[in-house]
Amino acid sequence: MQIQPLSDRVLLKGVEPENVTKGGILLPQTGNKERPNLYEVVAVGPGKRDKDGNSVTIDLKPGDRVLSGQYSGDEVEVDGTKYRIVAFDYVLAKVS
Amino acid sequence: MQIQPLSDRVLLKGVEPENVTKGGILLPQTGNKERPNLYEVVAVGPGKRDKDGNSVTIDLKPGDRVLSGQYSGDEVEVDGTKYRIVAFDYVLAKVS
Amino acid sequence: MQIQPLSDRVLLKGVEPENVTKGGILLPQTGNKERPNLYEVVAVGPGKRDKDGNSVTIDLKPGDRVLSGQYSGDEVEVDGTKYRIVAFDYVLAKVS
Amino acid sequence: MQIQPLSDRVLLKGVEPENVTKGGILLPQTGNKERPNLYEVVAVGPGKRDKDGNSVTIDLKPGDRVLSGQYSGDEVEVDGTKYRIVAFDYVLAKVS
Amino acid sequence: MQIQPLSDRVLLKGVEPENVTKGGILLPQTGNKERPNLYEVVAVGPGKRDKDGNSVTIDLKPGDRVLSGQYSGDEVEVDGTKYRIVAFDYVLAKVS
Amino acid sequence: MQIQPLSDRVLLKGVEPENVTKGGILLPQTGNKERPNLYEVVAVGPGKRDKDGNSVTIDLKPGDRVLSGQYSGDEVEVDGTKYRIVAFDYVLAKVS
Amino acid sequence: MQIQPLSDRVLLKGVEPENVTKGGILLPQTGNKERPNLYEVVAVGPGKRDKDGNSVTIDLKPGDRVLSGQYSGDEVEVDGTKYRIVAFDYVLAKVS
């Protein structure tokens, strides 16, 4: 089962602590819920479409790691894994 | 009796649990009402029109399965079946 | 006396239960007031005008049956019959 | 003394009950204050202007009878007669 | 000392009762504070500017009498005289 | 140390009472805090930029005296002197 | 680990008191939390993109010192250092 975001949305999956490399960002998952968290991009929507069929480019691709608010967008759960579907405008930064 | 959504709206019908294939998304119908639910697209509006008669394309067709908020749009009931009429902008993702 | 809606508004009249054909939508008039109700289109405005005098087309005509919120727009009463004047954007779907 | 509305506003005067023809709309003046009332158009503004000096046409002229909310716009009183100055977008329908 | 309004603002001065001609509008200054009052235009801003330096025309000139809300814009006091600086969009009508 | 406002902002400094010429505006600094106050323009931002690099002209220059709300924008303090950084749209009028 | 802001956002780091030169702005960090604070720009986003791939220029570069509200945007913490990710529109001024 595949989830393909519509319009300008992206599908994000939380990054497990053991997958964060040394010197990495402090994940505030257990602490401050108001800070953005680290996510991995799973799928990217086509962008908002105008009537000519053109779309605004979304500067992200699957595999990118991003910072996004812990309450931005909507949460869905597939086979026990939690995802967030978030509008691109609410994704704050790319992390590399 | 047929319901044809106007403007950028789509008509959605809840997917019965027995119709969800194995490995499918967990339907939070009985549980968390704040999570989006799985719906089947029944009909698609023509898109928002401008004065030249052109419309913004809606990237959905009847039969598509989508994720949409359980309280997005309006609920109507025809012959005992519940539907939601939802603006395309509030449909989160296509599921395949 | 005739009521001609201005701009992008339409004039709607509630459909009497005895006029709803078999297999028709359940009219929630006595029940859930939050659900949209079935109305008949009586008159259609010219659409929003721009300064060149052009208007955005309204995809409805007198005689169409539509679903619209029971509290959308404004209620007027002429000779004992109640009407609603509703902006086209708030009419949800055409029913046929 | 003459009042000339600016921009997209119109000047409205309440219609006296004795001036309403038979079969006319029920004036809710003494009853439901939330329903729109019947007014006569006294003067019409030039429409919103853009920087080329063009204006969006207002589909009304002095003498037209209209339905407009009893609390829309602002009330002024000249020599004991009450008027309302209302933006065209808030005038609901023309009555003929 | 001269006050030159910026952008789409106008400078208004309240009209003294003794300066209102017979048959004039009833000034609600002592009564209903929610009604618009009669003002004289003292100065007119250049209009909102776009990046080409063009401006939307303001249909008023010094000396015009206008109706404007008693609480619209901001009040300033110079040498004991009170003025209001009000955006043109909030000036309701010209009075002649 | 120099403060250069970004986008459509201007940097304002309060005018000392002893610097206000005779016949000047009454400074409501000690009195009514809701009235706009007299400020001197210290620096002007480049204006809001579009993607071609063009900007909307700001009709002010350093040295101009302006009226601006006492709580508009943000206050900063450098070496004991207080400044306000205010978007041009909130500056009401030029005073000369 | 590098944080690259998306869209029109910038990454800011608080300036340590010992790094502020003489005659510098008073940092209200311990005092008035409502005043903007001094930050150093660490990274700048590409600007908001349109569908042709063009972006609105952001008038900042890494190393610039800026004034920005202490609660604007979102706070992230990497290896014990706090950063703020702030939309360019909320950065008030450049300091030099």
XYZ file of C-alpha atoms in Angstrom:
672
model
C 0.000 0.000 0.000
C 1.387 3.330 -1.133
C 0.434 6.816 -0.015
C 0.866 9.485 -2.703
C 0.370 13.033 -1.303
C -1.860 15.379 -3.305
C -1.184 18.988 -4.299
C 1.696 20.580 -2.339
C 1.859 17.955 0.413
C 4.703 15.641 1.406
C 4.651 12.344 3.317
C 7.070 12.255 6.248
C 8.231 9.427 8.532
C 9.848 10.015 11.937
C 13.560 9.175 12.073
C 14.425 6.531 14.675
C 17.013 7.707 17.253
C 19.418 4.863 16.338
C 19.474 6.142 12.754
C 20.656 9.619 13.678
C 24.402 9.994 13.057
C 26.789 11.334 15.692
C 26.885 15.096 15.959
C 23.278 15.032 14.848
C 20.451 17.224 15.918
C 18.960 16.606 19.338
C 15.581 14.976 18.801
C 13.164 16.593 21.201
C 10.662 13.757 20.914
C 10.541 12.958 24.579
C 11.160 16.519 25.692
C 9.904 19.797 24.218
C 6.940 18.954 21.955
C 6.887 22.490 20.576
C 10.214 22.122 18.787
C 10.328 20.792 15.206
C 11.451 17.183 14.837
C 13.581 15.301 12.307
C 11.686 13.419 9.571
C 12.548 11.515 6.421
C 10.674 12.384 3.227
C 8.839 9.299 1.905
C 6.839 10.799 -0.974
C 6.327 14.244 -2.552
C 3.124 15.635 -4.091
C 2.999 17.108 -7.628
C 2.791 20.685 -6.308
C -0.176 23.053 -6.504
C -1.577 22.998 -10.017
C -2.866 25.924 -12.053
C -5.382 25.577 -14.895
C -2.621 25.107 -17.496
C -1.544 22.010 -15.595
C 1.684 23.591 -14.336
C 2.802 23.190 -10.746
C 5.014 25.050 -8.318
C 8.176 22.967 -7.817
C 8.613 21.344 -4.395
C 12.302 21.447 -3.430
C 12.331 17.993 -1.808
C 12.738 14.356 -2.883
C 12.227 10.981 -1.183
C 15.083 10.239 1.195
C 15.687 13.866 2.163
C 15.769 14.561 5.880
C 13.790 17.566 7.034
C 12.780 19.528 10.113
C 9.024 19.861 10.554
C 6.716 20.718 13.446
C 5.569 17.765 15.546
C 1.954 18.837 15.128
C 2.072 20.107 11.522
C -0.321 18.405 9.104
C -2.080 15.094 9.807
C -0.920 11.811 11.284
C -1.699 8.474 9.659
C -0.623 5.013 10.791
C 0.069 2.118 8.394
C 0.978 -1.311 9.797
C 2.114 0.233 13.050
C 4.319 2.944 11.488
C 3.293 6.569 11.970
C 3.530 9.100 9.151
C 2.670 12.773 8.828
C 1.150 14.331 5.706
C 2.326 17.951 5.714
C 1.974 20.866 3.290
C 5.401 21.805 1.898
C 4.996 25.357 3.230
C 5.162 23.957 6.754
C 8.414 22.029 6.271
C 11.090 24.257 7.753
C 14.469 23.054 6.534
C 16.418 20.302 4.837
C 19.073 18.599 6.973
C 22.186 17.009 5.479
C -30.292 9.644 -7.749
C -26.842 11.024 -8.551
C -24.821 13.604 -6.660
C -22.522 15.695 -8.873
C -20.160 17.897 -6.798
C -19.835 21.550 -7.857
C -16.662 23.591 -8.305
C -13.582 21.952 -6.729
C -15.453 19.449 -4.572
C -15.353 15.646 -4.605
C -17.879 13.106 -3.328
C -16.369 10.482 -1.020
C -17.745 7.238 0.447
C -16.239 5.524 3.489
C -14.443 2.228 2.714
C -15.867 -0.751 4.602
C -13.272 -2.594 6.746
C -13.863 -5.894 4.873
C -12.854 -4.180 1.646
C -9.452 -3.117 2.903
C -6.716 -5.425 1.594
C -4.128 -7.029 3.857
C -1.220 -4.806 4.749
C -3.620 -1.952 4.412
C -3.818 1.226 6.402
C -5.274 0.973 9.884
C -8.706 2.558 9.758
C -9.067 4.692 12.855
C -12.864 4.807 12.583
C -13.536 3.382 15.992
C -10.482 4.905 17.587
C -8.839 8.295 17.031
C -11.404 10.546 15.304
C -8.762 13.186 14.607
C -6.878 11.021 12.145
C -7.795 11.056 8.453
C -9.782 8.076 7.220
C -9.807 6.011 4.018
C -12.466 6.956 1.442
C -13.350 5.977 -2.111
C -13.912 8.766 -4.647
C -17.450 8.513 -6.086
C -17.614 11.713 -8.188
C -15.345 14.661 -8.995
C -16.378 18.294 -9.579
C -15.343 20.246 -12.691
C -12.772 22.310 -10.751
C -12.917 26.008 -9.941
C -13.866 27.954 -13.050
C -12.507 31.282 -14.236
C -14.390 33.658 -16.517
C -12.952 32.041 -19.664
C -14.598 28.807 -18.587
C -11.309 27.100 -17.762
C -10.881 25.075 -14.592
C -8.017 23.971 -12.382
C -7.529 20.228 -12.914
C -8.477 17.968 -9.982
C -5.996 15.080 -9.793
C -8.579 12.447 -8.847
C -11.077 10.147 -10.605
C -13.967 7.940 -9.451
C -12.671 4.740 -7.905
C -9.512 6.344 -6.431
C -8.926 5.705 -2.758
C -7.957 8.723 -0.699
C -7.135 9.869 2.802
C -9.337 12.693 4.063
C -10.207 14.133 7.476
C -13.207 12.546 9.206
C -14.747 15.972 9.735
C -13.712 17.659 6.454
C -16.557 18.988 4.327
C -20.215 17.999 4.772
C -21.936 14.686 5.377
C -24.991 13.604 3.375
C -26.905 10.325 3.624
C -28.641 8.660 0.669
C -30.666 5.451 1.231
C -28.743 4.717 4.403
C -25.235 5.232 2.943
C -23.160 8.127 4.247
C -21.083 10.302 1.929
C -18.864 13.329 2.437
C -18.669 16.266 0.028
C -15.161 17.681 0.436
C -13.193 20.428 -1.314
C -10.236 18.894 -3.189
C -7.810 21.066 -1.185
C -8.774 19.107 1.923
C -8.103 15.665 0.451
C -4.668 14.720 1.727
C -3.359 11.821 -0.365
C -4.178 9.129 -2.879
C -3.717 5.551 -1.672
C -2.888 2.686 -4.023
C -42.750 39.846 -7.559
C -39.451 38.422 -8.757
C -36.182 38.085 -6.871
C -33.082 38.299 -9.077
C -29.879 37.420 -7.157
C -26.910 39.767 -7.602
C -23.278 38.855 -8.303
C -22.503 35.159 -7.682
C -25.626 34.378 -5.664
C -28.430 31.912 -6.371
C -32.031 31.819 -5.089
C -33.026 28.453 -3.626
C -36.383 27.023 -2.506
C -36.696 24.036 -0.190
C -38.038 20.877 -1.868
C -41.234 19.535 -0.296
C -40.921 15.906 0.928
C -43.803 14.763 -1.305
C -41.859 15.982 -4.341
C -38.824 13.817 -3.643
C -38.785 10.737 -5.878
C -38.299 7.231 -4.508
C -34.725 6.265 -3.838
C -34.121 9.893 -3.162
C -31.832 11.488 -0.626
C -32.995 11.472 2.987
C -34.039 14.997 3.839
C -32.656 15.788 7.276
C -35.038 18.697 7.806
C -36.577 17.387 10.950
C -33.438 15.664 12.131
C -29.798 16.746 11.873
C -29.756 20.494 11.122
C -26.032 20.423 10.390
C -26.455 18.329 7.255
C -27.019 20.020 3.882
C -30.576 19.925 2.572
C -32.138 19.501 -0.865
C -33.165 22.728 -2.656
C -34.453 23.712 -6.073
C -32.706 26.535 -7.918
C -35.202 29.358 -8.644
C -32.884 32.028 -10.074
C -29.174 32.446 -10.788
C -27.099 35.642 -10.502
C -24.934 36.944 -13.378
C -21.682 35.859 -11.651
C -18.987 38.097 -10.179
C -18.143 40.834 -12.655
C -14.740 42.260 -13.481
C -14.174 45.748 -14.890
C -14.438 44.518 -18.483
C -17.962 43.390 -17.687
C -17.092 39.689 -17.854
C -18.369 37.255 -15.242
C -17.339 33.892 -13.878
C -19.854 31.319 -15.142
C -22.186 29.788 -12.527
C -22.749 26.103 -13.350
C -26.425 26.079 -12.375
C -29.796 26.911 -13.983
C -33.356 27.329 -12.683
C -34.922 23.960 -12.000
C -31.665 22.270 -10.942
C -31.777 20.477 -7.625
C -28.853 21.113 -5.308
C -27.472 20.293 -1.886
C -26.769 23.353 0.253
C -26.263 23.989 3.972
C -29.420 24.722 5.951
C -27.837 27.863 7.368
C -25.877 29.043 4.304
C -26.730 32.528 3.050
C -29.865 34.458 4.035
C -33.505 33.482 4.376
C -36.313 35.545 2.854
C -40.043 34.827 2.893
C -42.437 35.819 0.097
C -46.165 35.117 0.464
C -45.476 32.420 3.018
C -42.797 30.579 1.018
C -39.261 30.539 2.368
C -36.257 30.998 0.110
C -32.512 31.154 0.700
C -30.150 33.501 -1.150
C -26.786 31.722 -1.199
C -23.422 32.464 -2.794
C -22.650 29.834 -5.470
C -19.431 28.899 -3.643
C -21.538 27.536 -0.795
C -23.708 25.271 -2.949
C -22.175 21.827 -2.572
C -23.506 19.616 -5.355
C -26.077 19.186 -8.093
C -28.497 16.279 -7.647
C -30.106 14.489 -10.589
C -28.032 67.951 0.420
C -26.945 64.958 -1.631
C -25.071 61.851 -0.515
C -22.868 60.301 -3.217
C -21.451 56.907 -2.138
C -17.732 56.322 -2.731
C -16.048 53.289 -4.294
C -18.334 50.231 -4.497
C -20.975 51.489 -2.076
C -24.667 52.185 -2.641
C -27.097 54.407 -0.730
C -30.310 52.638 0.291
C -33.591 53.903 1.768
C -36.071 51.627 3.540
C -39.332 51.055 1.619
C -42.454 52.139 3.500
C -44.997 49.306 3.980
C -47.752 51.254 2.170
C -45.527 51.428 -0.905
C -45.174 47.661 -1.203
C -47.460 46.272 -3.890
C -49.812 43.352 -3.302
C -48.191 39.960 -3.492
C -45.036 41.638 -2.313
C -42.368 40.286 -0.054
C -43.126 40.161 3.662
C -41.167 42.951 5.293
C -39.659 41.531 8.463
C -39.054 44.977 9.951
C -41.081 44.440 13.048
C -40.324 40.745 13.273
C -37.129 38.812 12.514
C -34.262 41.329 12.450
C -31.889 38.763 11.015
C -33.706 38.578 7.695
C -32.801 40.948 4.855
C -35.181 43.837 4.271
C -36.518 45.618 1.185
C -34.740 48.855 0.228
C -34.828 51.327 -2.631
C -31.540 52.327 -4.250
C -31.032 56.108 -3.966
C -27.482 56.482 -5.319
C -24.735 54.220 -6.664
C -20.958 54.643 -6.221
C -18.548 54.645 -9.194
C -17.247 51.132 -8.371
C -13.807 50.180 -7.071
C -11.171 51.951 -9.137
C -7.853 50.570 -10.357
C -4.826 52.714 -11.178
C -5.919 53.106 -14.821
C -9.081 54.772 -13.570
C -11.315 51.856 -14.562
C -14.010 50.572 -12.249
C -15.889 47.328 -11.730
C -19.472 47.866 -12.898
C -22.172 47.903 -10.199
C -25.325 46.211 -11.524
C -27.753 48.633 -9.870
C -29.316 52.031 -10.605
C -31.338 54.562 -8.581
C -34.911 53.385 -8.214
C -34.068 49.674 -8.132
C -35.514 47.736 -5.224
C -33.137 45.407 -3.453
C -32.856 42.976 -0.575
C -30.101 43.818 1.887
C -29.315 42.869 5.490
C -30.816 45.117 8.152
C -27.426 45.553 9.762
C -25.239 45.678 6.635
C -23.140 48.832 6.213
C -23.759 52.076 8.114
C -26.883 54.034 8.987
C -27.145 57.795 8.438
C -30.126 60.065 9.076
C -30.921 63.170 7.016
C -33.885 65.364 7.972
C -35.488 62.494 9.835
C -35.132 59.894 7.054
C -32.853 56.918 7.668
C -30.510 55.603 4.977
C -27.958 52.807 4.839
C -24.637 53.045 3.003
C -23.784 49.478 1.987
C -20.999 47.914 -0.089
C -22.470 46.406 -3.280
C -21.081 42.978 -2.319
C -23.508 42.908 0.601
C -26.622 43.639 -1.453
C -28.235 40.247 -2.008
C -30.771 40.563 -4.809
C -32.762 42.896 -7.020
C -36.551 42.710 -6.627
C -38.930 43.534 -9.466
C 2.790 72.724 10.326
C 1.259 70.600 7.612
C 0.117 66.981 7.747
C 0.420 65.120 4.421
C -1.245 61.671 4.568
C 0.766 58.748 3.169
C -0.412 56.032 0.780
C -4.222 55.837 0.475
C -5.025 57.910 3.553
C -6.912 61.196 3.847
C -6.831 63.844 6.575
C -10.290 64.812 7.862
C -11.493 67.614 10.153
C -14.846 67.538 11.929
C -17.398 70.065 10.613
C -18.655 72.532 13.219
C -22.471 72.489 13.655
C -22.761 76.209 12.814
C -21.165 75.498 9.449
C -23.776 72.973 8.416
C -26.316 74.475 6.020
C -30.081 74.196 6.520
C -31.588 70.940 5.421
C -28.273 69.360 6.229
C -27.531 65.975 7.655
C -28.170 65.455 11.350
C -24.803 65.322 13.046
C -24.925 62.502 15.566
C -21.939 63.819 17.486
C -23.685 64.128 20.777
C -25.949 61.172 20.195
C -25.301 57.833 18.498
C -21.512 57.364 18.330
C -21.886 54.395 16.009
C -23.206 56.493 13.139
C -20.790 58.069 10.643
C -20.162 61.787 11.066
C -19.660 64.704 8.663
C -16.038 65.687 7.985
C -14.199 68.061 5.689
C -11.278 66.713 3.674
C -8.089 68.653 4.532
C -5.471 66.653 2.611
C -5.376 63.584 0.357
C -2.585 60.975 0.120
C -0.969 60.008 -3.211
C -2.779 56.642 -3.315
C -1.273 53.184 -2.891
C 1.807 52.935 -5.078
C 2.931 49.972 -7.168
C 6.551 49.335 -8.188
C 6.157 51.356 -11.410
C 5.316 54.376 -9.279
C 1.662 54.412 -10.316
C -1.103 54.933 -7.783
C -4.781 54.122 -7.493
C -6.724 57.392 -7.836
C -8.462 58.679 -4.699
C -11.781 60.276 -5.662
C -11.549 63.135 -3.157
C -9.984 66.607 -2.945
C -9.416 69.118 -0.137
C -12.647 70.929 0.703
C -14.896 67.932 -0.052
C -17.339 67.011 2.668
C -17.560 63.327 3.496
C -19.245 60.838 5.779
C -16.817 58.693 7.776
C -17.064 56.558 10.917
C -16.379 58.365 14.187
C -13.836 55.725 15.143
C -12.290 55.028 11.717
C -8.538 55.600 11.476
C -6.498 57.575 14.026
C -7.075 60.854 15.834
C -4.406 63.552 16.043
C -4.641 66.986 17.659
C -2.783 70.072 16.406
C -3.082 73.362 18.308
C -6.336 72.225 19.886
C -8.012 71.075 16.643
C -8.787 67.387 16.256
C -8.229 65.569 12.968
C -8.669 61.987 11.829
C -6.289 60.189 9.442
C -8.419 57.606 7.652
C -7.761 55.142 4.817
C -9.837 56.117 1.759
C -11.527 52.691 1.793
C -13.192 53.639 5.075
C -14.653 56.926 3.836
C -18.280 56.125 3.015
C -19.666 58.922 0.864
C -19.199 62.420 -0.471
C -21.818 64.965 0.620
C -22.734 67.989 -1.497
C 26.451 50.539 14.746
C 23.863 51.048 12.015
C 20.387 49.578 11.711
C 19.211 49.100 8.113
C 15.510 48.103 7.935
C 14.632 45.184 5.652
C 11.832 44.984 3.080
C 9.185 47.721 3.511
C 10.209 48.775 7.005
C 11.459 52.154 8.272
C 13.475 53.011 11.369
C 11.939 55.791 13.469
C 13.237 57.817 16.438
C 10.970 59.744 18.798
C 11.218 63.547 18.477
C 12.252 65.313 21.695
C 9.729 67.955 22.875
C 12.378 70.711 22.783
C 12.886 70.010 19.070
C 9.252 70.635 18.168
C 8.757 74.065 16.625
C 6.098 76.495 17.790
C 2.651 75.864 16.417
C 3.637 72.248 16.262
C 1.534 69.194 16.887
C 0.683 68.348 20.459
C 2.774 65.342 21.412
C 0.526 63.000 23.354
C 3.465 61.111 24.848
C 2.538 61.674 28.424
C -1.175 61.636 27.789
C -3.245 59.533 25.383
C -1.123 56.513 24.403
C -3.589 55.531 21.680
C -2.843 58.594 19.556
C -0.051 58.498 16.969
C 3.154 60.262 17.941
C 5.704 62.365 16.071
C 8.841 60.511 14.889
C 11.857 61.284 12.749
C 12.771 58.839 9.977
C 16.314 57.500 10.538
C 16.537 54.844 7.792
C 14.299 53.458 5.044
C 14.154 49.854 3.790
C 14.509 48.963 0.082
C 10.778 48.209 -0.258
C 9.140 44.821 -0.807
C 10.976 43.027 -3.580
C 9.477 40.922 -6.365
C 11.387 38.161 -8.176
C 12.687 40.572 -10.838
C 14.397 42.492 -8.065
C 12.054 45.455 -8.324
C 10.619 47.117 -5.239
C 7.607 49.218 -4.382
C 8.821 52.768 -3.722
C 8.630 53.997 -0.113
C 7.670 57.676 -0.101
C 9.951 58.636 2.787
C 13.610 59.610 3.323
C 15.845 60.017 6.377
C 15.081 63.284 8.160
C 11.366 63.261 7.323
C 9.037 63.724 10.267
C 6.105 61.364 10.418
C 3.084 60.411 12.501
C 3.030 56.762 13.549
C 1.225 54.758 16.222
C 3.002 54.520 19.580
C 2.676 50.739 19.517
C 3.203 50.092 15.786
C 6.094 47.766 14.915
C 8.887 46.824 17.335
C 10.972 48.795 19.793
C 14.751 48.481 19.974
C 17.168 50.373 22.193
C 20.746 51.308 21.186
C 23.013 53.068 23.681
C 20.017 54.298 25.635
C 18.089 55.682 22.636
C 14.784 54.034 21.733
C 13.802 53.375 18.117
C 10.824 51.760 16.454
C 11.048 49.536 13.353
C 7.717 49.964 11.571
C 6.306 48.699 8.264
C 5.720 51.645 5.908
C 2.033 50.730 5.648
C 1.620 51.661 9.304
C 3.162 55.129 9.000
C 0.196 57.485 8.772
C 1.415 60.830 7.475
C 4.392 63.061 6.752
C 4.591 66.267 8.784
C 6.310 69.410 7.486
C 25.200 18.180 10.114
C 23.912 21.127 8.105
C 20.518 22.823 8.228
C 19.412 24.354 4.922
C 16.221 26.465 5.310
C 13.469 25.893 2.743
C 11.490 28.505 0.809
C 11.812 32.038 2.257
C 13.254 30.997 5.621
C 16.610 31.872 7.201
C 18.570 30.088 9.937
C 19.636 32.399 12.778
C 21.987 31.907 15.752
C 21.930 34.126 18.836
C 24.959 36.413 19.182
C 26.925 35.877 22.397
C 27.239 39.064 24.530
C 31.084 38.895 24.421
C 30.922 39.071 20.630
C 29.019 42.354 20.574
C 31.321 45.282 19.820
C 31.377 48.436 21.923
C 28.659 50.910 21.161
C 26.565 47.965 20.155
C 22.876 47.430 20.597
C 21.633 46.557 24.079
C 20.731 42.882 24.023
C 17.463 42.523 25.915
C 17.957 38.784 26.418
C 17.746 38.843 30.152
C 15.319 41.725 30.265
C 12.409 42.570 27.962
C 11.514 39.399 26.049
C 9.184 41.323 23.738
C 12.002 43.281 22.110
C 13.769 41.871 19.048
C 17.184 40.385 19.667
C 20.484 40.351 17.742
C 21.147 37.233 15.631
C 23.730 36.093 13.111
C 22.504 34.652 9.812
C 23.822 31.077 9.396
C 22.001 30.000 6.221
C 19.493 31.505 3.767
C 16.686 29.671 1.910
C 16.265 29.888 -1.888
C 13.244 32.213 -1.593
C 9.617 31.423 -2.406
C 9.470 29.707 -5.786
C 6.918 30.226 -8.544
C 6.092 27.611 -11.193
C 8.784 28.915 -13.554
C 11.344 28.105 -10.892
C 12.057 31.753 -10.108
C 12.361 32.992 -6.558
C 11.955 36.271 -4.722
C 15.438 37.428 -3.686
C 16.219 37.369 0.046
C 18.363 40.390 0.934
C 20.564 38.532 3.430
C 23.702 36.346 3.383
C 25.459 34.129 5.950
C 27.394 36.247 8.427
C 24.941 39.176 8.358
C 23.737 40.360 11.742
C 20.031 40.967 12.051
C 17.317 41.999 14.470
C 14.519 39.462 14.821
C 11.799 38.790 17.386
C 12.769 36.428 20.214
C 9.708 34.288 19.516
C 9.595 34.515 15.714
C 9.744 31.200 13.865
C 10.846 27.910 15.443
C 13.680 26.982 17.759
C 15.933 23.984 17.095
C 18.934 22.804 19.109
C 21.974 21.078 17.590
C 24.791 19.854 19.875
C 23.723 22.271 22.575
C 23.516 25.371 20.335
C 20.109 26.968 19.819
C 19.007 28.241 16.421
C 15.852 29.854 15.112
C 14.339 29.137 11.682
C 12.483 32.309 10.716
C 10.628 33.443 7.585
C 12.484 36.367 5.987
C 9.375 38.551 6.313
C 9.783 38.433 10.079
C 13.410 39.581 10.112
C 13.239 43.287 10.916
C 16.584 44.855 10.053
C 20.227 44.273 9.174
C 22.775 45.587 11.672
C 26.275 46.654 10.676
